[in-house]
PDB file of C-alpha atoms in Angstrom:
ATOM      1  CA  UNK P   1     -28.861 -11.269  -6.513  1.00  0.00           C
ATOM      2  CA  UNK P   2     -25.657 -13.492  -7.194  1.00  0.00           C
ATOM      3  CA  UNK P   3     -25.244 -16.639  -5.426  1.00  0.00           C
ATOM      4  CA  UNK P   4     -22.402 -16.688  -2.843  1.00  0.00           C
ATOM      5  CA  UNK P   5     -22.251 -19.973  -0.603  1.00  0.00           C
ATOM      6  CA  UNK P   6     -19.681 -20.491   2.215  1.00  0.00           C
ATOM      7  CA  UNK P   7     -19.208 -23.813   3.963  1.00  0.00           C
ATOM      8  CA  UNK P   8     -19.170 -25.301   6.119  1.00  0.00           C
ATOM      9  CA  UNK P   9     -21.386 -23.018   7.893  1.00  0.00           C
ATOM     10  CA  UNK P  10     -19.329 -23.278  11.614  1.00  0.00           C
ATOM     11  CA  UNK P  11     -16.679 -25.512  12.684  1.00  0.00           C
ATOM     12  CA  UNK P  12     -14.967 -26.470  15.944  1.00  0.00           C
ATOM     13  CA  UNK P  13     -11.417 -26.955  16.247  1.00  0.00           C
ATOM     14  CA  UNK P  14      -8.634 -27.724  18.553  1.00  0.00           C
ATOM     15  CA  UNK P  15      -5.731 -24.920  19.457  1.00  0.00           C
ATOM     16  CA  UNK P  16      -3.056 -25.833  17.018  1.00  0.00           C
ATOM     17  CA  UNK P  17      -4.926 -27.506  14.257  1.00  0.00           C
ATOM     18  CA  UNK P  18      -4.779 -26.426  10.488  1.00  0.00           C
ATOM     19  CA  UNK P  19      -8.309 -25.946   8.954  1.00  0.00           C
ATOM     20  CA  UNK P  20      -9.799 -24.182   5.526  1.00  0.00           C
ATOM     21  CA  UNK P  21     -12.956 -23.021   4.757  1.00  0.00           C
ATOM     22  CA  UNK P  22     -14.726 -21.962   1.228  1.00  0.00           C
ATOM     23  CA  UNK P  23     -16.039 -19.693  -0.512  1.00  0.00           C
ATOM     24  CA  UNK P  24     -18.078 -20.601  -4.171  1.00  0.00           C
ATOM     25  CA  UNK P  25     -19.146 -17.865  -6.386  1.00  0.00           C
ATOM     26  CA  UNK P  26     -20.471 -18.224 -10.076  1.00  0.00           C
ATOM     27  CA  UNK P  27     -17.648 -18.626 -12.508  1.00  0.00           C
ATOM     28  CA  UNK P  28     -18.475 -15.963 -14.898  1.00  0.00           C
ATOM     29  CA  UNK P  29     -17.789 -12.352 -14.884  1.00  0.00           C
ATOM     30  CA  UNK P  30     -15.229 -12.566 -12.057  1.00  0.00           C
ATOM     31  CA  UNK P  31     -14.582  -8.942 -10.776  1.00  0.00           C
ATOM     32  CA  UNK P  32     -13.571  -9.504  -7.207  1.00  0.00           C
ATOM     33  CA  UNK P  33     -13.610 -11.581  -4.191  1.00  0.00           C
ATOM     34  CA  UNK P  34     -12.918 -10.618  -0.442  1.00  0.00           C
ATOM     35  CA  UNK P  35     -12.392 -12.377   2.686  1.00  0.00           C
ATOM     36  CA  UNK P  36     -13.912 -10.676   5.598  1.00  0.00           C
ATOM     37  CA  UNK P  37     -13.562 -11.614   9.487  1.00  0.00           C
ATOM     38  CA  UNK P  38     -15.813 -10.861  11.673  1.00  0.00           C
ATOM     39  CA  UNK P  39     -15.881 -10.895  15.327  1.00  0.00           C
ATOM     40  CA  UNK P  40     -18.771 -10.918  17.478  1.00  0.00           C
ATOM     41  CA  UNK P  41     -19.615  -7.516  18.312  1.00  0.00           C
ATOM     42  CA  UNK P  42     -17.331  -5.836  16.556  1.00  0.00           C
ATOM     43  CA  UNK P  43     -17.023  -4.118  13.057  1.00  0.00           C
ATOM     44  CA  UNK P  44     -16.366  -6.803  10.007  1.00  0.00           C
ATOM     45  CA  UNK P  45     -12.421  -6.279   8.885  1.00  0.00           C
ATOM     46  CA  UNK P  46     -11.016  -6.785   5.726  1.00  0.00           C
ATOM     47  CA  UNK P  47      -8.517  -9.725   5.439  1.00  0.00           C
ATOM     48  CA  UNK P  48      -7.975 -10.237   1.543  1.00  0.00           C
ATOM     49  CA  UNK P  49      -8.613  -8.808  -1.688  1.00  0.00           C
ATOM     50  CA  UNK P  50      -8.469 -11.706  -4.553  1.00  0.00           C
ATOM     51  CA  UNK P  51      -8.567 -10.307  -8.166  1.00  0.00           C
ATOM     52  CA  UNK P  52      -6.842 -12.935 -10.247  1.00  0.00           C
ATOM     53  CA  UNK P  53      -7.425 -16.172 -10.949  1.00  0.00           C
ATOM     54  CA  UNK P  54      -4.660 -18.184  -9.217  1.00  0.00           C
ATOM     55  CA  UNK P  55      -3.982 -15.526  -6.302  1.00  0.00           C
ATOM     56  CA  UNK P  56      -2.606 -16.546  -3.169  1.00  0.00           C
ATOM     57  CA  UNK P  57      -3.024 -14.093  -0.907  1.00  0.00           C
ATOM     58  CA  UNK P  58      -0.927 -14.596   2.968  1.00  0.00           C
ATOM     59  CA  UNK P  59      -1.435 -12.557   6.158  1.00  0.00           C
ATOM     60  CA  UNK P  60       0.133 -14.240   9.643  1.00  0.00           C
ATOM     61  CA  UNK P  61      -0.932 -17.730   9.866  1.00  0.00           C
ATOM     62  CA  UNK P  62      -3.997 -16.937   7.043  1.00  0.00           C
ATOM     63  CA  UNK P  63      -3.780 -17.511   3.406  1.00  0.00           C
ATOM     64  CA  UNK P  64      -6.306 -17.797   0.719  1.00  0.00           C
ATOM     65  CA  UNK P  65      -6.566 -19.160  -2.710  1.00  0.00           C
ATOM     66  CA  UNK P  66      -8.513 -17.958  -5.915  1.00  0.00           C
ATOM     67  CA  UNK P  67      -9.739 -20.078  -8.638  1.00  0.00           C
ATOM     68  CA  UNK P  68     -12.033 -17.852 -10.739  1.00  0.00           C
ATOM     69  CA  UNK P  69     -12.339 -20.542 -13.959  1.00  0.00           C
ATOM     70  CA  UNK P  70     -14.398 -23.364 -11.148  1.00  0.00           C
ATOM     71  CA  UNK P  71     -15.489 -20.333  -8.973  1.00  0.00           C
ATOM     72  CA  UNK P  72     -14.421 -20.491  -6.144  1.00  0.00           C
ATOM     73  CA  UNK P  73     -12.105 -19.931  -2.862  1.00  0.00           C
ATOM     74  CA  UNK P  74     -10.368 -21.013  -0.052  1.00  0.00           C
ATOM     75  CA  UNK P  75      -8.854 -19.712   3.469  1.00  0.00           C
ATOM     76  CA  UNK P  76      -6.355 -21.822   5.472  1.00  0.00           C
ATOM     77  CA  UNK P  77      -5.751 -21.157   8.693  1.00  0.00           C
ATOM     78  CA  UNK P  78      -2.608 -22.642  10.284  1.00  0.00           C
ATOM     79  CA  UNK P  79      -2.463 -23.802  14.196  1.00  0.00           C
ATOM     80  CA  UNK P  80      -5.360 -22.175  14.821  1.00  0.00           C
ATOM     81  CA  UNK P  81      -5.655 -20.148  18.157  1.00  0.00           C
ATOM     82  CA  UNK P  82      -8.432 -18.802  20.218  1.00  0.00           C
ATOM     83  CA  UNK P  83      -8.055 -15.531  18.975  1.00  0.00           C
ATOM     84  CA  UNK P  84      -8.965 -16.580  15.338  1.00  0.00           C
ATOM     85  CA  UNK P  85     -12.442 -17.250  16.342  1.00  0.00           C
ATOM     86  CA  UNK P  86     -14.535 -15.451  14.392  1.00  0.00           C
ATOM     87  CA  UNK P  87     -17.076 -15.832  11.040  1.00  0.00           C
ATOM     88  CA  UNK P  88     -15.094 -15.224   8.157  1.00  0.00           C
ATOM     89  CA  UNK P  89     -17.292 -13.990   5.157  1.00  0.00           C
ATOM     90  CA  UNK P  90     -16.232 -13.483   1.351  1.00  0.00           C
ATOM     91  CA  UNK P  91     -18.068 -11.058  -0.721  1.00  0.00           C
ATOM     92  CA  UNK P  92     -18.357 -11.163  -4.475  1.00  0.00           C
ATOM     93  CA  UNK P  93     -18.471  -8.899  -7.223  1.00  0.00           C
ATOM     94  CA  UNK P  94     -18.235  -5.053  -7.416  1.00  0.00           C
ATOM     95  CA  UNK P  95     -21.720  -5.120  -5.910  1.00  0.00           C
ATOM     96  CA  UNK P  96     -20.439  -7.247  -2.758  1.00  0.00           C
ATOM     97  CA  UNK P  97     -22.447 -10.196  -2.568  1.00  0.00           C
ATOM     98  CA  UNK P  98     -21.769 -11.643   0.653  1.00  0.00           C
ATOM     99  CA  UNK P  99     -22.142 -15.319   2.158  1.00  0.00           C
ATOM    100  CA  UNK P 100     -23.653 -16.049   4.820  1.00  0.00           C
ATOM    101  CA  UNK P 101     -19.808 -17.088   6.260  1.00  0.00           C
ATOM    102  CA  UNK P 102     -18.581 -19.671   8.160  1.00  0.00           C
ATOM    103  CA  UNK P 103     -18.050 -19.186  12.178  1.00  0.00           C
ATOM    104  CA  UNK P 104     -14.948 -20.686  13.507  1.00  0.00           C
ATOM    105  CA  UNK P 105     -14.300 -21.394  16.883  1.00  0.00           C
ATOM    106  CA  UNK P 106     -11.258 -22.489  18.819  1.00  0.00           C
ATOM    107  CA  UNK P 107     -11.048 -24.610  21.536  1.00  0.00           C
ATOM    108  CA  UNK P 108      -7.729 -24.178  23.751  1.00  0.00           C
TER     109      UNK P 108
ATOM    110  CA  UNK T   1      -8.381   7.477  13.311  1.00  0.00           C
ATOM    111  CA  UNK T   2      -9.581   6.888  10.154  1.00  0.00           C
ATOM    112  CA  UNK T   3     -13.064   5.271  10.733  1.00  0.00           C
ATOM    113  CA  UNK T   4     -16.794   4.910  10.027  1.00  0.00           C
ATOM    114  CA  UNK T   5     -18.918   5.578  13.155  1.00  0.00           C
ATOM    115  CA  UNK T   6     -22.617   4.578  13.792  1.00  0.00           C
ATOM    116  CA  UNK T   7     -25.103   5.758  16.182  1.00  0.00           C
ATOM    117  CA  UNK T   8     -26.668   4.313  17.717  1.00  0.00           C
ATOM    118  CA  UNK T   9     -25.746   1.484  18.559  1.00  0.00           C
ATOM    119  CA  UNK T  10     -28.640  -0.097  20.051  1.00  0.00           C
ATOM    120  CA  UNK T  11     -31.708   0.890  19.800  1.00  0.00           C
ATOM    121  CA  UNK T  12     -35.532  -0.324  20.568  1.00  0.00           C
ATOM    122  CA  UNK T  13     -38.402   1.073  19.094  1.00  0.00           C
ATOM    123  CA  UNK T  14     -41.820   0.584  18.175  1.00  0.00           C
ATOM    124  CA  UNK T  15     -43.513   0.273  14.777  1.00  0.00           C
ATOM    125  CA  UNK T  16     -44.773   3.089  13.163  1.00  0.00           C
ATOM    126  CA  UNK T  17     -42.271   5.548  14.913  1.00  0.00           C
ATOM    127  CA  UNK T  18     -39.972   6.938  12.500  1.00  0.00           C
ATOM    128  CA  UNK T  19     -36.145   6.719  13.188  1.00  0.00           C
ATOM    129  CA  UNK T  20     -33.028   7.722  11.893  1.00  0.00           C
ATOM    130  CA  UNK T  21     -29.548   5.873  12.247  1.00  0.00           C
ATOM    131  CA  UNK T  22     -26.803   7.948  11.233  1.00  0.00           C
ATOM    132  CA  UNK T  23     -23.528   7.003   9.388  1.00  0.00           C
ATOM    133  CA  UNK T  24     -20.511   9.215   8.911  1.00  0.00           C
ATOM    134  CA  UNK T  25     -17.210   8.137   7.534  1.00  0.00           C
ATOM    135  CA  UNK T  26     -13.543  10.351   8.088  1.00  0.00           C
ATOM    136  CA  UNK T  27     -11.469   8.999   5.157  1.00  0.00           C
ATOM    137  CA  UNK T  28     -13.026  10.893   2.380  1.00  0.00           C
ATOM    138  CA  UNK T  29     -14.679   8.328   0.710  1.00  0.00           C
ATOM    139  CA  UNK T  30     -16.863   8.460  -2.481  1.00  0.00           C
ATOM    140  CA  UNK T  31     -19.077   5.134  -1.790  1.00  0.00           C
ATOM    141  CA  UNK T  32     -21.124   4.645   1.115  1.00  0.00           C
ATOM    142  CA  UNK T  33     -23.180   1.457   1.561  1.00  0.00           C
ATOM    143  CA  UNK T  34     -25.872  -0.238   4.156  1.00  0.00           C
ATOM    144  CA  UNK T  35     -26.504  -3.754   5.113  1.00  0.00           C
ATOM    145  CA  UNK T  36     -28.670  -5.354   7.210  1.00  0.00           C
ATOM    146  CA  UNK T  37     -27.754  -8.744   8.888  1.00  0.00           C
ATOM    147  CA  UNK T  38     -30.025 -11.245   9.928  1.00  0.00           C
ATOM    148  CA  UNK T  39     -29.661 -14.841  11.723  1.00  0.00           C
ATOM    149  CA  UNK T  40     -28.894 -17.067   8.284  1.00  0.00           C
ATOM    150  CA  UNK T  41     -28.577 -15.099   5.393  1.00  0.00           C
ATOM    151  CA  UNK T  42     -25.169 -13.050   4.379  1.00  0.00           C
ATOM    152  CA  UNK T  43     -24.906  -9.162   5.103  1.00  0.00           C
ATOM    153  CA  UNK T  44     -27.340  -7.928   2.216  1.00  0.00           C
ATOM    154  CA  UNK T  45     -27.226  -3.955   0.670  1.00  0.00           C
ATOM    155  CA  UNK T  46     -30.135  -2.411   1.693  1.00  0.00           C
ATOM    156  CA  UNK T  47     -28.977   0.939  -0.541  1.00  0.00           C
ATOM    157  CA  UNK T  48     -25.722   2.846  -1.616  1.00  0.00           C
ATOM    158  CA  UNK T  49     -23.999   6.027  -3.039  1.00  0.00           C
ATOM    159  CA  UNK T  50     -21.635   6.623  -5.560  1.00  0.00           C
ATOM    160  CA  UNK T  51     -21.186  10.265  -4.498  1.00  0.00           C
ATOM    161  CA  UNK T  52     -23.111  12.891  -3.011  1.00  0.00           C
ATOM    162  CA  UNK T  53     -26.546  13.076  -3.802  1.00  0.00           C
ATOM    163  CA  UNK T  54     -26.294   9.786  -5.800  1.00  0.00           C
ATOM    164  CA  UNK T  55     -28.314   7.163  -4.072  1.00  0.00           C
ATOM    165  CA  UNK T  56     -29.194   3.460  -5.367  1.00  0.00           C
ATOM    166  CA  UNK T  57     -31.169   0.743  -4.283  1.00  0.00           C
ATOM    167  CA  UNK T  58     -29.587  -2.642  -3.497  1.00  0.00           C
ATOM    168  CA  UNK T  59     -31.232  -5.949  -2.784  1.00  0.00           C
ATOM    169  CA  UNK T  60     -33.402  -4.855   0.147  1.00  0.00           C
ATOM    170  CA  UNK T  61     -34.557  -1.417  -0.160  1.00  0.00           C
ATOM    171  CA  UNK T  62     -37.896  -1.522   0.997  1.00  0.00           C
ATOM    172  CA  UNK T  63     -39.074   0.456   3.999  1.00  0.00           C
ATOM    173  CA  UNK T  64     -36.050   2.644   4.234  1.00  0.00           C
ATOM    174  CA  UNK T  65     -34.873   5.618   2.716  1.00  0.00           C
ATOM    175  CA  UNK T  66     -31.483   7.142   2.371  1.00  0.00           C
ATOM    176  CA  UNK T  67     -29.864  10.635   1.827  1.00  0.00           C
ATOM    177  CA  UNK T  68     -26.188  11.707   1.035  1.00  0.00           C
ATOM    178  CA  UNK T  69     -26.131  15.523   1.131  1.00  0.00           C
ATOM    179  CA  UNK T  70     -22.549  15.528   2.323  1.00  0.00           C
ATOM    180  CA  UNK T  71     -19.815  12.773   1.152  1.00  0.00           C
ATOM    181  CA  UNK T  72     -19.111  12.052   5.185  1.00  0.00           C
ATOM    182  CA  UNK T  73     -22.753  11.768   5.856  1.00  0.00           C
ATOM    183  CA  UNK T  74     -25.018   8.675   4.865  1.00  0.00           C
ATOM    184  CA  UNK T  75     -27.893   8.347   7.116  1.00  0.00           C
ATOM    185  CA  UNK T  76     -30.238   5.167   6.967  1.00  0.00           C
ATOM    186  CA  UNK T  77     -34.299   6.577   7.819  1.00  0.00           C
ATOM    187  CA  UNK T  78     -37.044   3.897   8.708  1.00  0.00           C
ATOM    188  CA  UNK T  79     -40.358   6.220   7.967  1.00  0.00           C
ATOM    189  CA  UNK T  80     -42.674   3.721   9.182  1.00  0.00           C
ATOM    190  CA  UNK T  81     -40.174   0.453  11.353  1.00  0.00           C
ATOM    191  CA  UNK T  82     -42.152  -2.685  11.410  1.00  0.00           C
ATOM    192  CA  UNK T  83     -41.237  -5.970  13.481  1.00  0.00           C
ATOM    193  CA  UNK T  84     -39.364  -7.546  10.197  1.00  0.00           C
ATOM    194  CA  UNK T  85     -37.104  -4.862  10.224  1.00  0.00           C
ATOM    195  CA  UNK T  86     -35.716  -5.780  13.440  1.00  0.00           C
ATOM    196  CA  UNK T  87     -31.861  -6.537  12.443  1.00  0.00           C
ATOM    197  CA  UNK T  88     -28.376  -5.909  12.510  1.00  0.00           C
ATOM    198  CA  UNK T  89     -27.415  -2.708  10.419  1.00  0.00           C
ATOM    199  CA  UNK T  90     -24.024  -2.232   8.869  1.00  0.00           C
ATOM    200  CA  UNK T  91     -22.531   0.886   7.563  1.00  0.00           C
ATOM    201  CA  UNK T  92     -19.433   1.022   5.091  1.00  0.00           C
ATOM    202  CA  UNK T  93     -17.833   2.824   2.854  1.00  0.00           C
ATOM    203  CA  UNK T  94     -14.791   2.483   0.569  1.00  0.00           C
ATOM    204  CA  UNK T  95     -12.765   5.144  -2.066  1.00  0.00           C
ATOM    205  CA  UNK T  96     -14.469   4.426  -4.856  1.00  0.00           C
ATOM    206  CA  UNK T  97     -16.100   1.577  -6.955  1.00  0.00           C
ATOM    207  CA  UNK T  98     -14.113   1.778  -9.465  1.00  0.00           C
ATOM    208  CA  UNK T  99     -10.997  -0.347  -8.762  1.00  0.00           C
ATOM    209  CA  UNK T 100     -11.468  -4.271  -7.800  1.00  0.00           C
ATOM    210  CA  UNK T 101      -8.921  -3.727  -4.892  1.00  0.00           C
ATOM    211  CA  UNK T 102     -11.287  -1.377  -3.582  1.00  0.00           C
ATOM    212  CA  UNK T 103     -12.337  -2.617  -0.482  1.00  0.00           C
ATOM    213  CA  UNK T 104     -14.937  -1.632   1.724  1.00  0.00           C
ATOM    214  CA  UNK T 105     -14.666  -0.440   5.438  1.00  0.00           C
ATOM    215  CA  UNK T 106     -17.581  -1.631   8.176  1.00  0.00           C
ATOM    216  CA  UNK T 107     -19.000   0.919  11.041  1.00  0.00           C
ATOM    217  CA  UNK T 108     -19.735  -1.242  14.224  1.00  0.00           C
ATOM    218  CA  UNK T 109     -23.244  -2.330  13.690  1.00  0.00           C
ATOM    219  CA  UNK T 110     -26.710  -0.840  15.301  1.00  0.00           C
ATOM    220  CA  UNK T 111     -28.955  -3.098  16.317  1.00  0.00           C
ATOM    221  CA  UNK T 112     -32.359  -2.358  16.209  1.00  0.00           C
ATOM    222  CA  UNK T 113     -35.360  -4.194  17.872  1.00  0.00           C
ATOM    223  CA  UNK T 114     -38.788  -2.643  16.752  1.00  0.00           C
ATOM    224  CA  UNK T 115     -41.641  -4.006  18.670  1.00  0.00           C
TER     225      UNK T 115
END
């Protein structure tokens, strides 16, 4: 079992505010990362696939960031809204090793 | 709609009775997975399948059992449920393993309470 850590492990934010979260994974044999959000009873959707050290990845107001040589990744959310509350989880690896995520919640 | 459907969704039991939580997936895809989720710790494989009638163990395997006798089909069986296996359960699939980009497709969860 790989080690996958994601912090922080929740954060509260204000409608409107920028925030990141991350995602470290160990450094060697990089085969894959992906983001993952998840809302709260609902199925766990696939945001970004990262393959290459350097990758920036953008969907909407999301982006993320790959560094695969210090293992590890980001996701930016900009002016956050209500809607984006959710945990966002990366997995790692071709066996998907997932963290335990980070749950986001915004305050309007 | 290409999906991957669970059922059920809920469900309370009690140990010892054996159960069955079917998985089936529309999109024609080779690798089928389960996870379990619990309060702390990341979504964690409990088994998977290459391909029909290829099964593996992931991190967690104990207490279940699994069967792929059709590539749409990937049940999850609890022979004997005990208390710890109360959790969430997550079914997914994806085209293959093969490619990086491959990504993997969740079901909408059962949960399952055994008393």
């Amino acid at each position: 079992i790989l080690n996958v850590e994601q912090s922080p492990q929740s954060l509260h934010v204000q409608e409107g505010d920028s925030t990141n979260f991350t995602c470290s994974f160990p450094s060697s044999n990089f085969y894959a990362l992906h983001w993952y959000r998840w809302e709260t009873a609902k199925s766990p959707e696939a945001l970004f696939v990262m393959t290459l050290n350097g990758d920036e990845k953008k969907k909407g107001r999301i982006s993320a960031t790959l560094n695969t040589k210090e293992g590890y990744s980001y996701l930016y959310i900009k002016g956050s809204q209500p809607e984006d509350s959710a945990t966002y989880l990366c997995a790692f690896g071709n066996q998907f090793y997932f963290g335990t995520g980070t749950s986001l919640t915004v305050i309007p | 709609e290409a999906q991957v459907t669970q059922n059920p969704r809920y469900l309370i039991t009690v140990t010892g009775k054996k159960l069955t939580v079917t998985c089936s997936q529309n999109m024609n895809h080779e690798y089928m997975s389960w996870y379990r989720q619990d309060p702390g710790l990341g979504l964690r494989q409990i088994y998977y399948s290459m391909n029909v009638e290829v099964t593996d163990k992931g991190d967690v395997p104990e207490g279940y059992k699994v069967s792929r006798k059709e590539k749409r089909n990937f049940p999850l069986i609890l022979e004997s449920p005990s208390p710890n296996q109360t959790s969430l359960y997550f079914c997914a699939s994806s085209l293959l393993r093969t490619y990086p980009e491959d990504t993997q497709y969740f079901g909408p969860g059962t949960r399952l309470t055994v008393l």
